[in-house]
PDB file of C-alpha atoms in Angstrom:
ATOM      1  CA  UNK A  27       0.000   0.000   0.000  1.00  0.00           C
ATOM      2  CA  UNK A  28       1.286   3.774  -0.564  1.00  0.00           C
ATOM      3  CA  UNK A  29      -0.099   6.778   0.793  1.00  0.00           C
ATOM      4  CA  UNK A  30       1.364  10.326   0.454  1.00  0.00           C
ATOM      5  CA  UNK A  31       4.724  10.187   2.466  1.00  0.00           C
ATOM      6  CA  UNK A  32       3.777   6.558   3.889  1.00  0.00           C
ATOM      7  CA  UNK A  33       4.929   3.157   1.970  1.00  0.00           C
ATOM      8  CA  UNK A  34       3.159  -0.023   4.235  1.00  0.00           C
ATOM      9  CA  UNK A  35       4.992  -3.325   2.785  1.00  0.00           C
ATOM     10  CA  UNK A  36       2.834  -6.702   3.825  1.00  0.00           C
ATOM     11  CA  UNK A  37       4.207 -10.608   4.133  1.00  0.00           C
ATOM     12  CA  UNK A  38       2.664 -13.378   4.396  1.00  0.00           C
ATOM     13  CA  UNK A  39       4.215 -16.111   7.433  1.00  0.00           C
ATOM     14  CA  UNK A  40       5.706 -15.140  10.578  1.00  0.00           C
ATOM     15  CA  UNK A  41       9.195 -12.875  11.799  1.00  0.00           C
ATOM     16  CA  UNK A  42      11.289 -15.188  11.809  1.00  0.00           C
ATOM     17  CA  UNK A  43      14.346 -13.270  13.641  1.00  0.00           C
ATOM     18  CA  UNK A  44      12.254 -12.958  16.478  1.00  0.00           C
ATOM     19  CA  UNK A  45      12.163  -8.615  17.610  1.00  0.00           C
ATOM     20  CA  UNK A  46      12.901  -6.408  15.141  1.00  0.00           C
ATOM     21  CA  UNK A  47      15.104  -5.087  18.321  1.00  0.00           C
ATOM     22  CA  UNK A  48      16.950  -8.327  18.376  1.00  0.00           C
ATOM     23  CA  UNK A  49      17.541  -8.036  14.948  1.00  0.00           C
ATOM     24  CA  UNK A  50      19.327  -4.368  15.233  1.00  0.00           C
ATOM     25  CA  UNK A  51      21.066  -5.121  17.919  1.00  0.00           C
ATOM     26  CA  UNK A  52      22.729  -8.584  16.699  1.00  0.00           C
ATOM     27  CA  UNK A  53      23.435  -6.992  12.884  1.00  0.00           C
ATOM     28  CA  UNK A  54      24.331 -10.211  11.407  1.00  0.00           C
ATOM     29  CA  UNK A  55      22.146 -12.471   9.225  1.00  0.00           C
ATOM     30  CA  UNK A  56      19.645 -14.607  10.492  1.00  0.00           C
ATOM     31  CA  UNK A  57      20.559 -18.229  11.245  1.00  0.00           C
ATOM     32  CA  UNK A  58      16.785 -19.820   9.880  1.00  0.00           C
ATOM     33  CA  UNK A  59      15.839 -19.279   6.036  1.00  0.00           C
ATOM     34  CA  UNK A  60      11.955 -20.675   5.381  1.00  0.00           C
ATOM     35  CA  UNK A  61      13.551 -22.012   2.141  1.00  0.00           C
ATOM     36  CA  UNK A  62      17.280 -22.245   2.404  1.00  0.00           C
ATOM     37  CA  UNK A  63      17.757 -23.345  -1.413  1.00  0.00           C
ATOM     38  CA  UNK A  64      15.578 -20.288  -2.672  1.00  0.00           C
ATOM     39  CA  UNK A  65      17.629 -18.033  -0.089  1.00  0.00           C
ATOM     40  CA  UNK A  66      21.481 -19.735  -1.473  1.00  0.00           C
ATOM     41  CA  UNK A  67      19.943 -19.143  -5.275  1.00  0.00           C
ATOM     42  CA  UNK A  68      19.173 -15.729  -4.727  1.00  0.00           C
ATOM     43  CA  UNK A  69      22.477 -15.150  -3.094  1.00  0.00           C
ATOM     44  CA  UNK A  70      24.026 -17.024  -5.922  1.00  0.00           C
ATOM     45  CA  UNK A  71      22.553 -14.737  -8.486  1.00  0.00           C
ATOM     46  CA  UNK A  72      23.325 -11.530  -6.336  1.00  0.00           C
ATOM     47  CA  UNK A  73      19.937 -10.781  -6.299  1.00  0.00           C
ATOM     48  CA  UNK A  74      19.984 -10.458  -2.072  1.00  0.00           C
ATOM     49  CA  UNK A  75      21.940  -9.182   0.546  1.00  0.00           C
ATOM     50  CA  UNK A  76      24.426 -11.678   1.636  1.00  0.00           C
ATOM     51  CA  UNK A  77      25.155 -10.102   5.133  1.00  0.00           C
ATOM     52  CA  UNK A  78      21.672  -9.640   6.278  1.00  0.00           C
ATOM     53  CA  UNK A  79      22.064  -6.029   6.807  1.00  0.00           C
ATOM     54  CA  UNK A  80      18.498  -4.965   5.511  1.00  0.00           C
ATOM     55  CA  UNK A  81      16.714  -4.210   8.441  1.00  0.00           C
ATOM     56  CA  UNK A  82      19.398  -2.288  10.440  1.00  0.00           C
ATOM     57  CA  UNK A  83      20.209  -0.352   7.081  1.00  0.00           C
ATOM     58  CA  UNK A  84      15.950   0.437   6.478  1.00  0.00           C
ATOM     59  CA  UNK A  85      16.443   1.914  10.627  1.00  0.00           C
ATOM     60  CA  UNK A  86      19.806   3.416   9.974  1.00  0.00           C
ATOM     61  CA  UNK A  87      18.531   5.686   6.528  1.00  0.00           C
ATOM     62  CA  UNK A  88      15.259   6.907   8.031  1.00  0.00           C
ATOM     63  CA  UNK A  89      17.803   8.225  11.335  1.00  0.00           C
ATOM     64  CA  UNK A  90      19.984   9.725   8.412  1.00  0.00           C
ATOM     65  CA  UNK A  91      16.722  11.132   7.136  1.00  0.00           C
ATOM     66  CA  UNK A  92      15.677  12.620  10.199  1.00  0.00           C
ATOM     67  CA  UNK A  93      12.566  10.580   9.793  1.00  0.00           C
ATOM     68  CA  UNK A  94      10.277   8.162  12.025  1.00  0.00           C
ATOM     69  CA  UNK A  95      11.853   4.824  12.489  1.00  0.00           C
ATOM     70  CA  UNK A  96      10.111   1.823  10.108  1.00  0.00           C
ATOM     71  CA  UNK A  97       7.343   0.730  12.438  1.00  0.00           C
ATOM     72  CA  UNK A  98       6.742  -3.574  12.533  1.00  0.00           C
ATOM     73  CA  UNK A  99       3.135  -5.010  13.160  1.00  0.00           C
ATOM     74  CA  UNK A 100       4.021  -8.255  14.081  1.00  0.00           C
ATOM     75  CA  UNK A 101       1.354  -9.139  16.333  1.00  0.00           C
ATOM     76  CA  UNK A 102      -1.165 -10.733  13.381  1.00  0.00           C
ATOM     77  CA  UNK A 103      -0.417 -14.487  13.009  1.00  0.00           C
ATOM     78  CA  UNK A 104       1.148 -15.241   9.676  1.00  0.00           C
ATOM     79  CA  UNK A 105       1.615 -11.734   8.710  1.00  0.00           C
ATOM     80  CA  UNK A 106       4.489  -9.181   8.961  1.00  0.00           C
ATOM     81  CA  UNK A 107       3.790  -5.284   7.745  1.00  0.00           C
ATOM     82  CA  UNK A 108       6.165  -2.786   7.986  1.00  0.00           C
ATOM     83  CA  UNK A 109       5.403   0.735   7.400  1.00  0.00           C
ATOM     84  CA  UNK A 110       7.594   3.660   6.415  1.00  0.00           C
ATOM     85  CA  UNK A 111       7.263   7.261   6.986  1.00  0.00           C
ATOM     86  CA  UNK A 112       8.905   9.779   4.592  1.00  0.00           C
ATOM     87  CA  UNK A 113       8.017  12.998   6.640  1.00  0.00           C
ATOM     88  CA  UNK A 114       8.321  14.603   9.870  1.00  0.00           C
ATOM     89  CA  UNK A 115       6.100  13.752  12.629  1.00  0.00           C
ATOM     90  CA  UNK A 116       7.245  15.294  15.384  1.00  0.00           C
ATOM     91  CA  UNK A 117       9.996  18.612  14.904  1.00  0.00           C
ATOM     92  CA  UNK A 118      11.130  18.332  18.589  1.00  0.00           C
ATOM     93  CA  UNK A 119      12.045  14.772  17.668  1.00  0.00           C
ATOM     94  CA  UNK A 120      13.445  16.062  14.665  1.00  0.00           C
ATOM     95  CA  UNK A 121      15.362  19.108  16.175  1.00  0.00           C
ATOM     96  CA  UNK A 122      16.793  16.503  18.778  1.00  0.00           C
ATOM     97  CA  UNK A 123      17.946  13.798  16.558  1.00  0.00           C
ATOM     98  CA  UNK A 124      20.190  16.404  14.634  1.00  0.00           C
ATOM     99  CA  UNK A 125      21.751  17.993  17.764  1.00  0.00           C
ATOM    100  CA  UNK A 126      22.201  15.046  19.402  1.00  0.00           C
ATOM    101  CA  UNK A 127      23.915  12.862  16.392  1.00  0.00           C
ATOM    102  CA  UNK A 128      26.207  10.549  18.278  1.00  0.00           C
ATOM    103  CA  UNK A 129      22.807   8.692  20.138  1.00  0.00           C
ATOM    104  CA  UNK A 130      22.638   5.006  19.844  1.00  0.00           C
ATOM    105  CA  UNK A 131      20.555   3.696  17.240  1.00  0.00           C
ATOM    106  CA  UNK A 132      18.563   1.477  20.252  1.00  0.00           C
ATOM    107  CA  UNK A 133      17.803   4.898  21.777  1.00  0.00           C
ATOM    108  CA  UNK A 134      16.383   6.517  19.187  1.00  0.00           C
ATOM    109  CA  UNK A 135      14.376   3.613  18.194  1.00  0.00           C
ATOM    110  CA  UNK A 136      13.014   4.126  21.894  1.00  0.00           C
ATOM    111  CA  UNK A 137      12.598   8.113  21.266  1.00  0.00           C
ATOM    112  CA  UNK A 138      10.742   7.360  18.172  1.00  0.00           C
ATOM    113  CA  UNK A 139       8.314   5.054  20.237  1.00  0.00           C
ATOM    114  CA  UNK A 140       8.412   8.233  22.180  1.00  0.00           C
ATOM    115  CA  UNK A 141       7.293  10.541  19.410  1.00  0.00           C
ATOM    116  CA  UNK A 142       4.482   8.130  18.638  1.00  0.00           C
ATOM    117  CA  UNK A 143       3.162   7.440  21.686  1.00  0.00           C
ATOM    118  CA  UNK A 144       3.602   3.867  21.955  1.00  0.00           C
ATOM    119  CA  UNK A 145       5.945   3.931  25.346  1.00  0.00           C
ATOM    120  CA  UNK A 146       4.090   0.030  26.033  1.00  0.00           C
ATOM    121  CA  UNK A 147       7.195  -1.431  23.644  1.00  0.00           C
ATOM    122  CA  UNK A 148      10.164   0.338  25.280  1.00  0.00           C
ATOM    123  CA  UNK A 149      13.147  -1.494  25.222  1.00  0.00           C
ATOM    124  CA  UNK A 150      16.322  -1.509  26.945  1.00  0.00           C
ATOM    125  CA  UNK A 151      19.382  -0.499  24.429  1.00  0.00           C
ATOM    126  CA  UNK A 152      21.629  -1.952  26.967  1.00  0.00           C
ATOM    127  CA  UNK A 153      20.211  -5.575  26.816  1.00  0.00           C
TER     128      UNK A 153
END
């Protein structure tokens, strides 16, 4: 789906990495493929990242951006949607993020939940 300044990308079958937090924090590839020979094929024909960088790179442009960090619905069986915001929401957020540049990427996934009100999925950059 695409709306003005919002892209919302849908998948069918579960996250397999777990958290999207886990996944940031680890930055490596995941160790379970649903279909391993597809996923060696693809890699084969350079047609996929080999170092499983995606997500952490998606997180890491939108800070660069200045932007809303991707937000994950994970919580519908056998789906995953991710949904990416090409605008300011929030300039306080905004102002922040570019004076304070050397923050954590953890952290300002948590000032993002901030920014949208959703403090119920805080999480702990340390661990």
């Amino acid at each position: 789906m695409e709306a003005p300044e919002t892209l919302l990308f849908t998948n069918l079958g579960e996250f397999l990495p777990g958290s999207v937090e886990e996944v940031i924090r680890r930055d490596a590839p995941p160790e379970l493929y649903r279909n391993q020979f597809l996923v060696d094929e693809m890699m084969n024909l350079n047609m996929i990242d080999t170092i499983g960088s995606g997500i952490k790179r998606m997180f890491e442009t939108q800070r660069q951006r200045n932007f809303p960090m991707p937000d994950y619905e994970l919580n519908e069986p056998g789906s995953v949607k991710v949904r990416i915001i090409g605008k300011v929401v929030d300039k306080k957020y905004t102002r922040m993020l570019v004076a304070k540049s050397d923050l954590e990427l953890m952290d300002v996934v948590a000032l993002d939940k901030i920014q949208k009100g959703d403090r119920s999925r805080l999480v702990n950059s340390n661990g």
